[in-house]
PDB file of C-alpha atoms and ligand atoms in Angstrom:
ATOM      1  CA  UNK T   1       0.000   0.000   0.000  1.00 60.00           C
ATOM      2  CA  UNK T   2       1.807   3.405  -1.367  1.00 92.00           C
ATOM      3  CA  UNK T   3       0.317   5.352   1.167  1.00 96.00           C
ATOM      4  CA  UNK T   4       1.617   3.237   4.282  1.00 96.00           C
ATOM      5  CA  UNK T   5       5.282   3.531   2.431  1.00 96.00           C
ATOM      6  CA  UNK T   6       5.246   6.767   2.083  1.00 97.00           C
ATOM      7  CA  UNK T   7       3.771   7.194   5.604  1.00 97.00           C
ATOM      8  CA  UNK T   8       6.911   4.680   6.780  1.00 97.00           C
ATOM      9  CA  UNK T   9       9.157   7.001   5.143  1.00 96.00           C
ATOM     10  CA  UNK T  10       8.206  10.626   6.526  1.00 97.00           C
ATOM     11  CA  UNK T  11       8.490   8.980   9.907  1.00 96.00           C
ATOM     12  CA  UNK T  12      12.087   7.331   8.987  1.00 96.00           C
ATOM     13  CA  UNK T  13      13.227  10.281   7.294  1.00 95.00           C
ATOM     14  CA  UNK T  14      12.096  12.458  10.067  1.00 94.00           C
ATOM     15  CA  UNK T  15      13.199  11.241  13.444  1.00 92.00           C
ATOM     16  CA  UNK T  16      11.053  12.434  16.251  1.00 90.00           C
ATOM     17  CA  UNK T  17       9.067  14.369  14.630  1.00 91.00           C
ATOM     18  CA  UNK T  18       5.814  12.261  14.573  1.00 94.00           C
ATOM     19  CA  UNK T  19       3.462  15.005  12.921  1.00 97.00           C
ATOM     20  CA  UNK T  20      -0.092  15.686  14.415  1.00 97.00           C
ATOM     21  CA  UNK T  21      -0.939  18.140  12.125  1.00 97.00           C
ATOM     22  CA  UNK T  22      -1.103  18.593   8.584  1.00 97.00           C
ATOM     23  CA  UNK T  23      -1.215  21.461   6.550  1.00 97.00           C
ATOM     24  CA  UNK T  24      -1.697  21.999   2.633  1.00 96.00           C
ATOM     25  CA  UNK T  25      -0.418  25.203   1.580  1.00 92.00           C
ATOM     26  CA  UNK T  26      -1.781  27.017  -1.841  1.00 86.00           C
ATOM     27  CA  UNK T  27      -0.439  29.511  -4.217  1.00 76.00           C
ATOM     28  CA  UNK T  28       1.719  31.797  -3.286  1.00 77.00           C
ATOM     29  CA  UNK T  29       1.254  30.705   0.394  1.00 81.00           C
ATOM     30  CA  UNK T  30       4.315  28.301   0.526  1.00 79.00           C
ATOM     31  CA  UNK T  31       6.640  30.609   2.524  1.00 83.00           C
ATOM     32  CA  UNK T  32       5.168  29.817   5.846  1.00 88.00           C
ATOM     33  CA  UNK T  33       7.072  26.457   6.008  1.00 91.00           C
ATOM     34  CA  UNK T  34       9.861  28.450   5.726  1.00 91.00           C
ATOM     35  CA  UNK T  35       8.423  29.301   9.577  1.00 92.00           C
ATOM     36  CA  UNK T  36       8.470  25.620  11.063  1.00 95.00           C
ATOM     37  CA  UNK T  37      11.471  24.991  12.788  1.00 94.00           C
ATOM     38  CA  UNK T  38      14.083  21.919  13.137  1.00 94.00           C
ATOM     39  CA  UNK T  39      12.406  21.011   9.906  1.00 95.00           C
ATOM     40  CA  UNK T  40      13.336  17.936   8.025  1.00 96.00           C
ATOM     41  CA  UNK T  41      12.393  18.539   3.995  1.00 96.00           C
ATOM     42  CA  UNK T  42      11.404  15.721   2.120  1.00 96.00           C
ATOM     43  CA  UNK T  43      11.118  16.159  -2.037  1.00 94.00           C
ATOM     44  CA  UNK T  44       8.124  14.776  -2.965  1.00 93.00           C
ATOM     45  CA  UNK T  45       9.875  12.706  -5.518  1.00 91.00           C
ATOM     46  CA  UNK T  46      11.174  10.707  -2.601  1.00 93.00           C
ATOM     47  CA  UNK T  47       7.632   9.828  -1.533  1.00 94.00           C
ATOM     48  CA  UNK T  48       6.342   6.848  -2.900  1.00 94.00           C
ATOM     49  CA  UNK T  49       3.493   8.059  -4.388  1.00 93.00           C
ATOM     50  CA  UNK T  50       3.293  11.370  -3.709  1.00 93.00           C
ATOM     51  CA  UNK T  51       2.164  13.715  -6.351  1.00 88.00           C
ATOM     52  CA  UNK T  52       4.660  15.980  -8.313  1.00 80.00           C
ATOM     53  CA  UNK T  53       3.112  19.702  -8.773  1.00 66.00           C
ATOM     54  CA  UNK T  54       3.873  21.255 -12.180  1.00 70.00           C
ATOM     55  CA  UNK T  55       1.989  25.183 -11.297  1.00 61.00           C
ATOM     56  CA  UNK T  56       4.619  28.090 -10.620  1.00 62.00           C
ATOM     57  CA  UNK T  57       4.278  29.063  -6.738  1.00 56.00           C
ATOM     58  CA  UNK T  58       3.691  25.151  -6.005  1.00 57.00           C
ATOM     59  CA  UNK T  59       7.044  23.497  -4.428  1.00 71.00           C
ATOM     60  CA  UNK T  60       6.620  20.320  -3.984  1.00 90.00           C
ATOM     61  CA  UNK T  61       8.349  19.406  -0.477  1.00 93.00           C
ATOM     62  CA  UNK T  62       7.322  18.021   2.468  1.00 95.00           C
ATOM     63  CA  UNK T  63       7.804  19.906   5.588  1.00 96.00           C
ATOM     64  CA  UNK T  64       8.151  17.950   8.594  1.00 97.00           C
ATOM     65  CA  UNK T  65       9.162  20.130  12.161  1.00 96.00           C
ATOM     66  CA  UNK T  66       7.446  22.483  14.924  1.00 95.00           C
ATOM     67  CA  UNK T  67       5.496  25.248  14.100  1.00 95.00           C
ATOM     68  CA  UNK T  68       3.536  26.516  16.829  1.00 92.00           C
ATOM     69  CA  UNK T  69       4.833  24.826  18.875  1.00 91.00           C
ATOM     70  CA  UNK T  70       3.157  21.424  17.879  1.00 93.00           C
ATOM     71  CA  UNK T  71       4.709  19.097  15.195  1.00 96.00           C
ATOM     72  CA  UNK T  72       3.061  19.769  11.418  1.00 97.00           C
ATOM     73  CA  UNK T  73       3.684  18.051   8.462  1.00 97.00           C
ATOM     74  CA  UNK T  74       3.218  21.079   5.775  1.00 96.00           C
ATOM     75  CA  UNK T  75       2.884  20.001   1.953  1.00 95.00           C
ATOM     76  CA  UNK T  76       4.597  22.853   0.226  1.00 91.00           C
ATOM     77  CA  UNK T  77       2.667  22.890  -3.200  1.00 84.00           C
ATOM     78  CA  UNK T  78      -0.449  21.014  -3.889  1.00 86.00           C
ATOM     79  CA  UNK T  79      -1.816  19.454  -7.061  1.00 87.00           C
ATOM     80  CA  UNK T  80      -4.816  20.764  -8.503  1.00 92.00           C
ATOM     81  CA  UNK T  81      -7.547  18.700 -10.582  1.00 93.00           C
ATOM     82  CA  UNK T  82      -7.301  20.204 -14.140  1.00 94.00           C
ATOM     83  CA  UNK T  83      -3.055  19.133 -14.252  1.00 91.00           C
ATOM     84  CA  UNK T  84      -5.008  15.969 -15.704  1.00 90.00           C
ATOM     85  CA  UNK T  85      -3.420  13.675 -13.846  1.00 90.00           C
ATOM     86  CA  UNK T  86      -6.100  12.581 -11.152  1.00 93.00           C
ATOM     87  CA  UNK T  87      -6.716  12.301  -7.622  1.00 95.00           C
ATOM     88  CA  UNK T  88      -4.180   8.861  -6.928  1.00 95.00           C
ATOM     89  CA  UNK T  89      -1.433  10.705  -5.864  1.00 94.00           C
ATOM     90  CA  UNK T  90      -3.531  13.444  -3.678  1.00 96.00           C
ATOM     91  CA  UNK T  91      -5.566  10.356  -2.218  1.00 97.00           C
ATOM     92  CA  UNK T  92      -2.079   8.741  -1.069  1.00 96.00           C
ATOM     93  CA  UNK T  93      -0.381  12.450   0.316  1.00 97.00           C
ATOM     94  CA  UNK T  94      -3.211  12.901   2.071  1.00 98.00           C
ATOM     95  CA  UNK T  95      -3.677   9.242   3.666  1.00 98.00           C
ATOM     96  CA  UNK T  96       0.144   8.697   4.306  1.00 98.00           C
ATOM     97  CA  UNK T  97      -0.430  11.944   6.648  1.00 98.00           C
ATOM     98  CA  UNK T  98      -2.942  10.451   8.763  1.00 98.00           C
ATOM     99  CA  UNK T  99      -1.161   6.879   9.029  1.00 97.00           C
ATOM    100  CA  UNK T 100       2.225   9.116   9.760  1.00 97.00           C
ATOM    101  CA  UNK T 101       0.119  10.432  12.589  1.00 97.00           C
ATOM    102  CA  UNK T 102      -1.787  13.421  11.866  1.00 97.00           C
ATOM    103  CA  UNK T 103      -5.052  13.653  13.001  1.00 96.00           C
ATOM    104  CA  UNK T 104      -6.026  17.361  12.060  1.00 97.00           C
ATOM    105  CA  UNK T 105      -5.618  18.988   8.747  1.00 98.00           C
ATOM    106  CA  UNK T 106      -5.175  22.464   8.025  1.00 97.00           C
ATOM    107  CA  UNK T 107      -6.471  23.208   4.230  1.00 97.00           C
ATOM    108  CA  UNK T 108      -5.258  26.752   2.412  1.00 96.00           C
ATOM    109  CA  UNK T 109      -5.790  28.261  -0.830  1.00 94.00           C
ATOM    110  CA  UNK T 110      -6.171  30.945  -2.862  1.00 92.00           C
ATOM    111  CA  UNK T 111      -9.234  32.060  -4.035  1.00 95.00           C
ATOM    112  CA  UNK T 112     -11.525  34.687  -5.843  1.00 96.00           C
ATOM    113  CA  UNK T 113     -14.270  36.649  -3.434  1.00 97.00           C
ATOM    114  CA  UNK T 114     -18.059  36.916  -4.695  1.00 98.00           C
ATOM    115  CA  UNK T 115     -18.257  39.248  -2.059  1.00 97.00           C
ATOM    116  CA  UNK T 116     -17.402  42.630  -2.969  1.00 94.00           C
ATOM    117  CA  UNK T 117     -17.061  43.627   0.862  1.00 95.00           C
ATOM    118  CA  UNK T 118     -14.211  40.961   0.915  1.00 95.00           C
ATOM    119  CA  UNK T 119     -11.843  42.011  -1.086  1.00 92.00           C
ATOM    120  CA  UNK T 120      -8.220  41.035  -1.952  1.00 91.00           C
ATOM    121  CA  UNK T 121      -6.011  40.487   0.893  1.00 92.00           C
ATOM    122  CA  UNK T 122      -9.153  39.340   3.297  1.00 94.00           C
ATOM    123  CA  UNK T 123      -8.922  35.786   4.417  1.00 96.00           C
ATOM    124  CA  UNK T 124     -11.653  33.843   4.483  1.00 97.00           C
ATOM    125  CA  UNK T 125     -12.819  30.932   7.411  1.00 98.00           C
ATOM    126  CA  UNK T 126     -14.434  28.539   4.756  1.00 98.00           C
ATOM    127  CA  UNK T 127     -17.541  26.925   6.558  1.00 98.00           C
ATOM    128  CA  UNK T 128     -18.682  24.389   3.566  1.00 98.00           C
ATOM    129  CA  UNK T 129     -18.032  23.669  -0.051  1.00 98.00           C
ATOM    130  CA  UNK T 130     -19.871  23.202  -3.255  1.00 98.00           C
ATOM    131  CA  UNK T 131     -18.314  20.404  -5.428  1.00 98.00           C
ATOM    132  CA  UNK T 132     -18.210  22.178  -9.446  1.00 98.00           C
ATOM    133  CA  UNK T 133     -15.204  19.806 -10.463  1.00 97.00           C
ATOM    134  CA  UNK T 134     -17.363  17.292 -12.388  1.00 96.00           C
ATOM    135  CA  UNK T 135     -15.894  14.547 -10.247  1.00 96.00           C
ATOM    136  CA  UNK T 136     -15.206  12.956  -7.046  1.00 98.00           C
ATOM    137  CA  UNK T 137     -11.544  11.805  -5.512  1.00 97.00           C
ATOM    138  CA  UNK T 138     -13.557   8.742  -4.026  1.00 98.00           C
ATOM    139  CA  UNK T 139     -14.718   7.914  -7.455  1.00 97.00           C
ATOM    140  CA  UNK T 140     -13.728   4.442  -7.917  1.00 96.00           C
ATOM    141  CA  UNK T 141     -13.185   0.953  -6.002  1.00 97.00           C
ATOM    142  CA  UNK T 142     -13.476   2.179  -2.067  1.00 97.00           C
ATOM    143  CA  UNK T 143     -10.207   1.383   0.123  1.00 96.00           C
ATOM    144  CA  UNK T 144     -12.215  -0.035   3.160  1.00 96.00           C
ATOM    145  CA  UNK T 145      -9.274   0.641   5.341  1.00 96.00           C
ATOM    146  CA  UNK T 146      -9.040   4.264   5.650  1.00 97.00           C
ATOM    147  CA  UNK T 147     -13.103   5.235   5.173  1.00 98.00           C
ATOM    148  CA  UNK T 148     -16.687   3.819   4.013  1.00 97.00           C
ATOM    149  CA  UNK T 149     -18.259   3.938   0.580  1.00 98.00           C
ATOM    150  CA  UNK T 150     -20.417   6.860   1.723  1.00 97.00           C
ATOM    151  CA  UNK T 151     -18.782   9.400   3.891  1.00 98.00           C
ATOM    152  CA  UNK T 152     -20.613  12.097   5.213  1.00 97.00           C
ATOM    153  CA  UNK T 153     -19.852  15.598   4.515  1.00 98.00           C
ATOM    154  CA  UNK T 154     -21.959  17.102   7.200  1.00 96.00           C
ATOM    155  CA  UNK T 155     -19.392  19.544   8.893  1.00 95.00           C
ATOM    156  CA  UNK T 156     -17.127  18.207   6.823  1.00 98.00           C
ATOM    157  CA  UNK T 157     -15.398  21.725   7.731  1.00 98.00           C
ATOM    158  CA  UNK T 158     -15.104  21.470  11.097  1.00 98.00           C
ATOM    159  CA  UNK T 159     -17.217  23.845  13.006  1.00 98.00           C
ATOM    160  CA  UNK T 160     -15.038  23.554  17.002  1.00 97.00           C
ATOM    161  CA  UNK T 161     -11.935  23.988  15.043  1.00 97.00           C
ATOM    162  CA  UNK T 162     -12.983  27.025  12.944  1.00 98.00           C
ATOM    163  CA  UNK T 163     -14.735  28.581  15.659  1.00 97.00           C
ATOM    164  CA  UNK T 164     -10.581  28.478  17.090  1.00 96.00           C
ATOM    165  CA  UNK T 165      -9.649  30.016  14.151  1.00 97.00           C
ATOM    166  CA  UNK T 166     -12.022  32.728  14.564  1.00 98.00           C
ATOM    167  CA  UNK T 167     -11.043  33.298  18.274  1.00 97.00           C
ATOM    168  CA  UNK T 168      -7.377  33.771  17.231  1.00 96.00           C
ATOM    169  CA  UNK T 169      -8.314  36.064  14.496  1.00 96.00           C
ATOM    170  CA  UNK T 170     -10.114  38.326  17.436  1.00 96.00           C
ATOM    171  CA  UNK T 171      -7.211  38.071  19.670  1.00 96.00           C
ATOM    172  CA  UNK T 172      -4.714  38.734  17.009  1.00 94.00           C
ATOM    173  CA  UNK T 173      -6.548  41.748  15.159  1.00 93.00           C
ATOM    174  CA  UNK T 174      -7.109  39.911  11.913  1.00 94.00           C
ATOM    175  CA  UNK T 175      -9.730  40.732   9.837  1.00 94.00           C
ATOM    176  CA  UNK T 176     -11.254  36.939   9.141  1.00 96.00           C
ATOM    177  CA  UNK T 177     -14.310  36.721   7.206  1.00 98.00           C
ATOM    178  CA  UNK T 178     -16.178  33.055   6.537  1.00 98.00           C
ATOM    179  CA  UNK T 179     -17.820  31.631   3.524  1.00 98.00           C
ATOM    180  CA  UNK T 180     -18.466  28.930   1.391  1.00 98.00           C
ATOM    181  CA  UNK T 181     -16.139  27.691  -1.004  1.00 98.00           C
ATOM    182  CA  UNK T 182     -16.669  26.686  -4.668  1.00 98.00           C
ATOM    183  CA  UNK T 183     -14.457  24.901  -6.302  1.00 98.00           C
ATOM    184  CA  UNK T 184     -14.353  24.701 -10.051  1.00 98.00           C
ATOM    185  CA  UNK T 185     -11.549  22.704 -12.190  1.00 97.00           C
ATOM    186  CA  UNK T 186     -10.217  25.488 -14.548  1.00 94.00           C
ATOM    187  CA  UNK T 187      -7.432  26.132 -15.394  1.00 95.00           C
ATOM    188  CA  UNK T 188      -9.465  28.993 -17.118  1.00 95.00           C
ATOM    189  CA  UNK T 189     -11.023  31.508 -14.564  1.00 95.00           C
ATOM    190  CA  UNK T 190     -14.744  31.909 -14.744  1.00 96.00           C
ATOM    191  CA  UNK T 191     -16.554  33.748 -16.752  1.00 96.00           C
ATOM    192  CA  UNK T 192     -18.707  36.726 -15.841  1.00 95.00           C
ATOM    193  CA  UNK T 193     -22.028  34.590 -15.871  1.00 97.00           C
ATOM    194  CA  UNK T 194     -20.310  31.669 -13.964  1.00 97.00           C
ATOM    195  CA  UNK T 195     -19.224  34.404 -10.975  1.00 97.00           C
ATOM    196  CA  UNK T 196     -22.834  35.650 -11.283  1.00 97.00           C
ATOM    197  CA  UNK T 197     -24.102  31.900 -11.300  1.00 98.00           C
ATOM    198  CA  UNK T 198     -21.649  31.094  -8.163  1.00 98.00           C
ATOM    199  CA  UNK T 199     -23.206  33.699  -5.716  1.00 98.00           C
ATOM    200  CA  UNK T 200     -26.851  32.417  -6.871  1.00 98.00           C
ATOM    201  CA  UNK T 201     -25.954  28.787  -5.778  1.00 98.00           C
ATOM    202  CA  UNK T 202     -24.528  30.480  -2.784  1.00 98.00           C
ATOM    203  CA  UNK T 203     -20.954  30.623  -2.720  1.00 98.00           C
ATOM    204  CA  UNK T 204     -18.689  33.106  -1.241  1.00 98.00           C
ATOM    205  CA  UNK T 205     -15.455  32.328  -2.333  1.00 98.00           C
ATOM    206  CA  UNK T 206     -14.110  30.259  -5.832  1.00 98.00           C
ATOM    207  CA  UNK T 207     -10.811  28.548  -6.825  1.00 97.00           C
ATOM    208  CA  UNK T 208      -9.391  25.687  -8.310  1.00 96.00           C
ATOM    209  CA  UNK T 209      -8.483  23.343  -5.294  1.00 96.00           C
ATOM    210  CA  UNK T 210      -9.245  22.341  -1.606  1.00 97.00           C
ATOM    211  CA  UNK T 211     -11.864  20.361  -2.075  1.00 98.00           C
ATOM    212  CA  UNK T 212     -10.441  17.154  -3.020  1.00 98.00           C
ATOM    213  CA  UNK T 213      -8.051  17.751   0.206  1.00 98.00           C
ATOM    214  CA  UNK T 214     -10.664  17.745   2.484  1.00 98.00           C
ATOM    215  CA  UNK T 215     -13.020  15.263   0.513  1.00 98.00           C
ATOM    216  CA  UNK T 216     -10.377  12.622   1.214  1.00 98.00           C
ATOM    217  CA  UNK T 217      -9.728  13.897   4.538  1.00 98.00           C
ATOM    218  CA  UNK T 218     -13.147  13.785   6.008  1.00 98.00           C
ATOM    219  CA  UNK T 219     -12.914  10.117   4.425  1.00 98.00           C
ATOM    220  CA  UNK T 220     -10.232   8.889   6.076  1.00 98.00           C
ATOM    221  CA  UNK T 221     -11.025  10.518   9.812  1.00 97.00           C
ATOM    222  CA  UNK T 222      -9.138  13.807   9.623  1.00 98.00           C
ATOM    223  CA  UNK T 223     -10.455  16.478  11.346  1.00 98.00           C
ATOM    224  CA  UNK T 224     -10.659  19.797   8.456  1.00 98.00           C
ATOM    225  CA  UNK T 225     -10.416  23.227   8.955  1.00 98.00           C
ATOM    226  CA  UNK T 226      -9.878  25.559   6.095  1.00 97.00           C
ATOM    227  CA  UNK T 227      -8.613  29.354   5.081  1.00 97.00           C
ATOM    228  CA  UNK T 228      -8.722  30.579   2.078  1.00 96.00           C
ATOM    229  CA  UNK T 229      -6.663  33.900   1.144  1.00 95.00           C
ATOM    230  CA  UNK T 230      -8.512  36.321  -0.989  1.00 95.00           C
ATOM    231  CA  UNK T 231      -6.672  37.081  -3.911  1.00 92.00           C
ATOM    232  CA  UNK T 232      -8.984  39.181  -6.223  1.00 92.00           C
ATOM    233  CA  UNK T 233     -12.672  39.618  -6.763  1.00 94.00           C
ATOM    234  CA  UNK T 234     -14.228  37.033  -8.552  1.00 94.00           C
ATOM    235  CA  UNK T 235     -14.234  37.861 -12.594  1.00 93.00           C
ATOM    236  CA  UNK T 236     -16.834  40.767 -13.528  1.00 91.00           C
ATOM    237  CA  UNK T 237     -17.207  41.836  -9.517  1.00 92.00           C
ATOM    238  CA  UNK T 238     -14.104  43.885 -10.043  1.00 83.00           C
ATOM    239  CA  UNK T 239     -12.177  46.275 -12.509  1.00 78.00           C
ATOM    240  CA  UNK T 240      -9.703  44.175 -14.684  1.00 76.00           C
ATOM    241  CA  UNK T 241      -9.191  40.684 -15.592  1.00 77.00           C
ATOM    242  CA  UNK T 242      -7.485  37.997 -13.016  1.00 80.00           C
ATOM    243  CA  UNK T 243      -4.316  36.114 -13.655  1.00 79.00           C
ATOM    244  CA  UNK T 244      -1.944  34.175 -11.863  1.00 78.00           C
ATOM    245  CA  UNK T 245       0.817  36.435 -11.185  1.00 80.00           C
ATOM    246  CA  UNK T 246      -2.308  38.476  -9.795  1.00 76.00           C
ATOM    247  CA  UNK T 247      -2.766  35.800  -7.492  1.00 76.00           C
ATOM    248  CA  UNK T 248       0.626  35.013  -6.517  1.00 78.00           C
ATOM    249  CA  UNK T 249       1.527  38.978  -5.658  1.00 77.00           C
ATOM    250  CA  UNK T 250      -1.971  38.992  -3.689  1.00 77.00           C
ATOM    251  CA  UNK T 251      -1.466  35.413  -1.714  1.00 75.00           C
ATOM    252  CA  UNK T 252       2.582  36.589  -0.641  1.00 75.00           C
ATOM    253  CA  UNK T 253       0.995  40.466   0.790  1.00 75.00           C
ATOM    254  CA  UNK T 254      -1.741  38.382   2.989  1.00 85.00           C
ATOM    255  CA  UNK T 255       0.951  35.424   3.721  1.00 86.00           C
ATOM    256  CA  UNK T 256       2.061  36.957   7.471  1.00 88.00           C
ATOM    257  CA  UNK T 257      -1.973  37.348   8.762  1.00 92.00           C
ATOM    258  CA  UNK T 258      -2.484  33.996   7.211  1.00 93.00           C
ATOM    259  CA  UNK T 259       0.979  32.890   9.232  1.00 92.00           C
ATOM    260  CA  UNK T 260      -0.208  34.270  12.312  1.00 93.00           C
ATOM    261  CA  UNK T 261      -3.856  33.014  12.300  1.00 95.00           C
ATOM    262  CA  UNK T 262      -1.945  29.397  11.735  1.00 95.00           C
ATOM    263  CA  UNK T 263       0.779  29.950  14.412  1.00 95.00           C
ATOM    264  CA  UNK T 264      -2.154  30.823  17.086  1.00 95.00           C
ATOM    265  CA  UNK T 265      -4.213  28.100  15.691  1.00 96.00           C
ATOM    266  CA  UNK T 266      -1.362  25.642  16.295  1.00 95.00           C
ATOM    267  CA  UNK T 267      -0.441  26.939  19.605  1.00 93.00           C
ATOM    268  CA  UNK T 268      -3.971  26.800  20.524  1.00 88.00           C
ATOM    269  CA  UNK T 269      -3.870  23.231  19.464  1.00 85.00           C
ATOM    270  CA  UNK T 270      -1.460  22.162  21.300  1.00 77.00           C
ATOM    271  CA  UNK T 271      -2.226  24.114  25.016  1.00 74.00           C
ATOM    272  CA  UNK T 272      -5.545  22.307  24.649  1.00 68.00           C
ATOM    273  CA  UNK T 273      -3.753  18.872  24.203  1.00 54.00           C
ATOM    274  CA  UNK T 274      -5.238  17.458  20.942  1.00 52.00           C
ATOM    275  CA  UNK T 275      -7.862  18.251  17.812  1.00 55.00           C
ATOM    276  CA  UNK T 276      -8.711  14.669  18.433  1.00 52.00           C
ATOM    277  CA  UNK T 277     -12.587  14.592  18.015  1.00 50.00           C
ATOM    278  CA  UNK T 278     -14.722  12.102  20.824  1.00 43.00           C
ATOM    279  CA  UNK T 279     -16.709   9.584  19.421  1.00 37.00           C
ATOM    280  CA  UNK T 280     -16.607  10.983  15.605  1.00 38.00           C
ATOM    281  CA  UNK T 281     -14.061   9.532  14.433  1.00 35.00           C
ATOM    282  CA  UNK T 282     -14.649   6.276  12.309  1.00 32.00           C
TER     283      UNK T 282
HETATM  284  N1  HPA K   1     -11.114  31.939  -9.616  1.00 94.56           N
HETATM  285  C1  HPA K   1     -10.617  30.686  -9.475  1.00 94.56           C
HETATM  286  N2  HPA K   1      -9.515  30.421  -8.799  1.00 94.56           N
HETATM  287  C2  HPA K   1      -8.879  31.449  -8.210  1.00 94.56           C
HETATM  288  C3  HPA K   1      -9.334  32.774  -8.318  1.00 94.56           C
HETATM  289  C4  HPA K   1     -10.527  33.023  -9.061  1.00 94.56           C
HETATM  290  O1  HPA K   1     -10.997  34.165  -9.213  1.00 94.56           O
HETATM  291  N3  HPA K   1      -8.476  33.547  -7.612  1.00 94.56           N
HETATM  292  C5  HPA K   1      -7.527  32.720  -7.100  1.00 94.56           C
HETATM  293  N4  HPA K   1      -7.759  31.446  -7.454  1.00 94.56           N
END
């Protein structure tokens, strides 16, 4: 099983460092690994299994070390669904974290707002999700041992750990709004009508990612909380078109309140003693 190997590796590779905590970082938002400390880095390349992200801003490393002052395992660089390649290699990142350990995850991203009161630079607390990729990453045979055929997505986002994220925000001064988060394939942005279709089926936030994170997540027992960094408003909501350096140059000016909402989270965390979740676990 690729996932157990590569979950046998992280641990071998880094010695003492069982992580707790995972954390996906999105565009532009990589930098903050540069924050964990005594950090072991692990290629993905030299995870069996692991997926190998071909989008500018999107590293590819596994960071392994204390941030917070709890131990994280943060994937530096993510793979998104319209590369084309699938959902293995996401399915075994994801699931080698929780056998390495981890019992939380801790999703980011960048995203478009469909609210013009949150505009670029906000972040964003997402609270659900609306599924606009055309697909599933459970699609396909169910591996028994890490969830059931059906999960449940009821609070898939979790609502104790997001209601932590909020109460750092307050004691920190950040300005964290919360919303639900569409995710569409691309690689294209939307068009006009689809941003003006989005906040009818009542989403507050859109981008090309996250979702499959926390899909297989939720699956396999992982506790999910979620920010997303606004990068722009969504296209047609504001005055130009949106492009990627856009989002880059966006995601890097709101990377230290993101870094600081995640350092309290984490320290929060770990006063507290564990995100472990009584009696909901599978
Ligand atoms: N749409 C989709 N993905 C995005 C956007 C957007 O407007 N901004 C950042 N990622």
């Amino acid at each position: 099983m690729t996932a157990a190997g590569a979950a046998a590796e992280i641990l071998y590779r880094a010695p003492g460092r069982q992580p707790r905590t995972g954390i996906v970082l999105g565009s532009g938002l990589g930098g903050i690994a540069d924050r964990v400390e005594d950090a072991v880095i692990i290629p993905y390349g030299e995870l069996p299994g692991f997926p190998l992200p071909s989008v500018e801003g999107h590293a590819g490393r596994l960071v392994v070390g204390t941030l917070g002052g709890g131990m994280v395992a943060c994937m530096q660089g993510r793979v998104h669904g319209y590369e084309g390649n699938g959902f293995a290699a996401l399915k075994t990142a994801i699931r080698a974290l929780k056998l390495a350990g981890c019992d939380g995850l801790v999703l980011t991203c960048a995203a478009g707002s469909l609210r013009e009161e949150v505009g670029p630079g906000r972040l964003m607390a997402i609270s659900d999700h609306i599924n606009l990729l055309g697909t599933n990453p459970l699609a396909g045979p169910n591996e028994d041992s890490f969830g059931p055929r059906f999960p449940s997505l009821t609070d898939a986002w979790d609502p104790e750990l997001r209601s932590r994220l909020h109460a750092v925000a307050r004691a920190r001064g950040i300005d964290l709004a919360e919303g639900v988060y569409a995710a569409c394939l691309g690689p294209s942005f939307e068009t006009p009508a689809e941003v003006r279709m989005l906040k009818v089926l009542g989403a507050d936030a859109v981008g090309m990612s996250t979702v499959p994170e926390c899909i297989i997540a939720r699956h396999c027992g992982l506790r999910v909380v979620g920010c997303a960094v606004i990068t722009n408003l969504g296209v047609g909501l504001g005055d130009g078109p949106v492009d990627h350096d856009q989002t880059l140059r966006a995601a890097g000016a709101a990377a230290a309140d993101l870094e600081g909402l995640l350092v309290g989270f984490l320290e929060g965390l770990n006063d507290t003693g564990s995100n472990q979740e009584d009696g909901r676990r599978p």
